[in-house]
PDB file of C-alpha atoms in Angstrom:
ATOM      1  CA  GLN A 731      24.337   9.818 -10.079  1.00  0.00           C
ATOM      2  CA  VAL A 732      21.746   9.481  -7.317  1.00  0.00           C
ATOM      3  CA  ASN A 733      19.463  12.395  -6.571  1.00  0.00           C
ATOM      4  CA  LEU A 734      18.184  12.567  -3.010  1.00  0.00           C
ATOM      5  CA  VAL A 735      15.339  14.785  -1.843  1.00  0.00           C
ATOM      6  CA  GLU A 736      14.544  15.161   1.855  1.00  0.00           C
ATOM      7  CA  SER A 737      11.204  16.270   3.253  1.00  0.00           C
ATOM      8  CA  GLY A 738       9.301  16.337   6.516  1.00  0.00           C
ATOM      9  CA  GLY A 739      11.253  18.894   8.495  1.00  0.00           C
ATOM     10  CA  GLY A 740       9.604  21.694  10.408  1.00  0.00           C
ATOM     11  CA  LEU A 741       9.087  23.413  13.721  1.00  0.00           C
ATOM     12  CA  VAL A 742       8.067  21.266  16.670  1.00  0.00           C
ATOM     13  CA  GLN A 743       7.920  21.682  20.429  1.00  0.00           C
ATOM     14  CA  ALA A 744      10.281  19.809  22.693  1.00  0.00           C
ATOM     15  CA  GLY A 745       8.941  16.331  23.340  1.00  0.00           C
ATOM     16  CA  GLY A 746       7.246  16.206  19.972  1.00  0.00           C
ATOM     17  CA  SER A 747       7.823  14.030  16.931  1.00  0.00           C
ATOM     18  CA  LEU A 748       8.688  14.374  13.274  1.00  0.00           C
ATOM     19  CA  ARG A 749       9.164  11.930  10.439  1.00  0.00           C
ATOM     20  CA  LEU A 750      11.722  12.747   7.787  1.00  0.00           C
ATOM     21  CA  SER A 751      11.675  11.139   4.362  1.00  0.00           C
ATOM     22  CA  CYS A 752      14.341  10.925   1.695  1.00  0.00           C
ATOM     23  CA  ALA A 753      13.355   9.900  -1.816  1.00  0.00           C
ATOM     24  CA  ALA A 754      16.009   8.587  -4.182  1.00  0.00           C
ATOM     25  CA  SER A 755      15.946   8.750  -7.957  1.00  0.00           C
ATOM     26  CA  ASP A 756      18.006   5.636  -8.620  1.00  0.00           C
ATOM     27  CA  ARG A 757      16.212   2.391  -9.396  1.00  0.00           C
ATOM     28  CA  ALA A 758      19.193   0.629  -7.849  1.00  0.00           C
ATOM     29  CA  PHE A 759      18.292   2.159  -4.488  1.00  0.00           C
ATOM     30  CA  SER A 760      18.591  -1.196  -2.763  1.00  0.00           C
ATOM     31  CA  SER A 761      22.278  -1.316  -3.657  1.00  0.00           C
ATOM     32  CA  TYR A 762      22.991   1.752  -1.502  1.00  0.00           C
ATOM     33  CA  ALA A 763      23.440   1.989   2.227  1.00  0.00           C
ATOM     34  CA  MET A 764      21.726   5.111   3.512  1.00  0.00           C
ATOM     35  CA  GLY A 765      22.563   7.521   6.275  1.00  0.00           C
ATOM     36  CA  TRP A 766      21.106  10.522   8.034  1.00  0.00           C
ATOM     37  CA  PHE A 767      23.380  13.317   9.210  1.00  0.00           C
ATOM     38  CA  ARG A 768      22.758  16.708  10.752  1.00  0.00           C
ATOM     39  CA  GLN A 769      24.496  20.034  10.950  1.00  0.00           C
ATOM     40  CA  ALA A 770      23.744  22.794  13.405  1.00  0.00           C
ATOM     41  CA  PRO A 771      24.845  26.375  12.678  1.00  0.00           C
ATOM     42  CA  GLY A 772      28.572  26.805  13.210  1.00  0.00           C
ATOM     43  CA  LYS A 773      29.113  23.091  13.826  1.00  0.00           C
ATOM     44  CA  GLU A 774      30.369  20.151  11.821  1.00  0.00           C
ATOM     45  CA  ARG A 775      28.086  17.700  10.090  1.00  0.00           C
ATOM     46  CA  THR A 776      27.571  14.709  12.383  1.00  0.00           C
ATOM     47  CA  PHE A 777      26.232  11.194  12.096  1.00  0.00           C
ATOM     48  CA  VAL A 778      22.675  10.478  13.213  1.00  0.00           C
ATOM     49  CA  ALA A 779      21.713   7.051  11.844  1.00  0.00           C
ATOM     50  CA  ALA A 780      22.480   4.624   9.047  1.00  0.00           C
ATOM     51  CA  ILE A 781      20.833   1.564   7.572  1.00  0.00           C
ATOM     52  CA  SER A 782      22.112  -1.326   5.507  1.00  0.00           C
ATOM     53  CA  ARG A 783      21.039  -1.992   1.949  1.00  0.00           C
ATOM     54  CA  SER A 784      18.457  -4.581   2.945  1.00  0.00           C
ATOM     55  CA  GLY A 785      17.314  -2.692   6.021  1.00  0.00           C
ATOM     56  CA  SER A 786      18.281  -5.550   8.314  1.00  0.00           C
ATOM     57  CA  SER A 787      20.906  -3.538  10.195  1.00  0.00           C
ATOM     58  CA  ALA A 788      20.654  -0.051  11.658  1.00  0.00           C
ATOM     59  CA  TYR A 789      23.148   2.122  13.490  1.00  0.00           C
ATOM     60  CA  TYR A 790      22.614   5.160  15.679  1.00  0.00           C
ATOM     61  CA  ALA A 791      24.526   7.942  17.313  1.00  0.00           C
ATOM     62  CA  ASP A 792      24.428   7.637  21.098  1.00  0.00           C
ATOM     63  CA  SER A 793      22.617  10.954  21.345  1.00  0.00           C
ATOM     64  CA  VAL A 794      19.571   9.643  19.460  1.00  0.00           C
ATOM     65  CA  LYS A 795      19.428   5.983  20.500  1.00  0.00           C
ATOM     66  CA  GLY A 796      16.016   5.050  21.803  1.00  0.00           C
ATOM     67  CA  ARG A 797      14.429   8.195  20.323  1.00  0.00           C
ATOM     68  CA  PHE A 798      15.091   7.969  16.580  1.00  0.00           C
ATOM     69  CA  THR A 799      14.388   5.089  14.203  1.00  0.00           C
ATOM     70  CA  ILE A 800      15.746   4.733  10.692  1.00  0.00           C
ATOM     71  CA  SER A 801      13.930   2.557   8.183  1.00  0.00           C
ATOM     72  CA  ARG A 802      13.699   2.115   4.434  1.00  0.00           C
ATOM     73  CA  ASP A 803      11.254   0.952   1.807  1.00  0.00           C
ATOM     74  CA  ASN A 804      13.208  -0.305  -1.185  1.00  0.00           C
ATOM     75  CA  ALA A 805      10.040  -0.644  -3.249  1.00  0.00           C
ATOM     76  CA  LYS A 806       9.480   3.110  -2.844  1.00  0.00           C
ATOM     77  CA  ASN A 807      13.158   4.133  -3.058  1.00  0.00           C
ATOM     78  CA  THR A 808      12.733   5.946   0.248  1.00  0.00           C
ATOM     79  CA  VAL A 809      14.479   6.070   3.598  1.00  0.00           C
ATOM     80  CA  TYR A 810      12.837   7.452   6.731  1.00  0.00           C
ATOM     81  CA  LEU A 811      13.900   8.894  10.045  1.00  0.00           C
ATOM     82  CA  GLU A 812      11.276   8.757  12.762  1.00  0.00           C
ATOM     83  CA  MET A 813      12.201  11.216  15.493  1.00  0.00           C
ATOM     84  CA  ASN A 814      10.476  11.109  18.887  1.00  0.00           C
ATOM     85  CA  SER A 815      11.015  12.906  22.190  1.00  0.00           C
ATOM     86  CA  LEU A 816      12.703  15.730  20.358  1.00  0.00           C
ATOM     87  CA  LYS A 817      15.007  18.049  22.262  1.00  0.00           C
ATOM     88  CA  SER A 818      16.227  21.547  21.511  1.00  0.00           C
ATOM     89  CA  GLU A 819      19.684  20.112  20.808  1.00  0.00           C
ATOM     90  CA  ASP A 820      18.200  18.156  17.894  1.00  0.00           C
ATOM     91  CA  THR A 821      17.729  21.436  16.034  1.00  0.00           C
ATOM     92  CA  ALA A 822      19.757  21.228  12.813  1.00  0.00           C
ATOM     93  CA  LEU A 823      19.672  20.839   9.069  1.00  0.00           C
ATOM     94  CA  TYR A 824      19.172  17.137   8.403  1.00  0.00           C
ATOM     95  CA  TYR A 825      20.705  15.475   5.365  1.00  0.00           C
ATOM     96  CA  CYS A 826      20.295  12.048   3.891  1.00  0.00           C
ATOM     97  CA  ALA A 827      23.187  10.421   2.077  1.00  0.00           C
ATOM     98  CA  ALA A 828      23.884   7.307   0.039  1.00  0.00           C
ATOM     99  CA  ARG A 829      26.903   5.129  -0.544  1.00  0.00           C
ATOM    100  CA  PRO A 830      27.327   1.784  -2.284  1.00  0.00           C
ATOM    101  CA  PHE A 831      27.562  -1.352  -0.181  1.00  0.00           C
ATOM    102  CA  ARG A 832      28.251  -1.044   3.539  1.00  0.00           C
ATOM    103  CA  ALA A 833      26.713   1.521   5.882  1.00  0.00           C
ATOM    104  CA  THR A 834      29.181   3.656   7.796  1.00  0.00           C
ATOM    105  CA  MET A 835      29.048   6.529  10.278  1.00  0.00           C
ATOM    106  CA  GLU A 836      31.603   8.721   8.539  1.00  0.00           C
ATOM    107  CA  PRO A 837      30.075  11.480   6.364  1.00  0.00           C
ATOM    108  CA  ARG A 838      33.161  11.639   4.116  1.00  0.00           C
ATOM    109  CA  GLU A 839      32.495   8.079   2.997  1.00  0.00           C
ATOM    110  CA  TYR A 840      29.118   8.917   1.487  1.00  0.00           C
ATOM    111  CA  ASP A 841      28.983   9.729  -2.209  1.00  0.00           C
ATOM    112  CA  TYR A 842      25.578  11.341  -2.679  1.00  0.00           C
ATOM    113  CA  TRP A 843      23.792  13.941  -0.602  1.00  0.00           C
ATOM    114  CA  GLY A 844      20.442  15.669  -0.523  1.00  0.00           C
ATOM    115  CA  GLN A 845      20.058  19.390   0.065  1.00  0.00           C
ATOM    116  CA  GLY A 846      18.741  18.977   3.587  1.00  0.00           C
ATOM    117  CA  THR A 847      15.559  19.650   5.534  1.00  0.00           C
ATOM    118  CA  GLN A 848      15.443  21.940   8.555  1.00  0.00           C
ATOM    119  CA  VAL A 849      14.312  20.645  11.936  1.00  0.00           C
ATOM    120  CA  THR A 850      13.742  23.213  14.654  1.00  0.00           C
ATOM    121  CA  VAL A 851      12.783  22.165  18.172  1.00  0.00           C
ATOM    122  CA  SER A 852      11.480  24.871  20.458  1.00  0.00           C
ATOM    123  CA  SER A 853      11.866  24.521  24.205  1.00  0.00           C
TER     124      SER A 853
END
């Protein structure tokens, strides 16, 4: 069982930045690929970004490419999502998730989830 705790969400103006963090409880953190997903009210949970176990490969949704950066620190059991040039359409509850081995973009393929952190972008 991997416990994931997100933090760093909040209210920000359009064009601003936020940095989300997700701390994992498992000492085998480096054996998990990590992903960030988001869910707006009344909508499905969608892929935002994912990173490989070593951090050498990262993947992004087209809607956030060039604005968001995913990274991880395996020594700190933490994954990050740096969000810049935020838009109102980025408003959502953001979740981090973990799965063994390969990173994917499909939320159903992730085994462990945090409870989410709210990001609200005002226009």
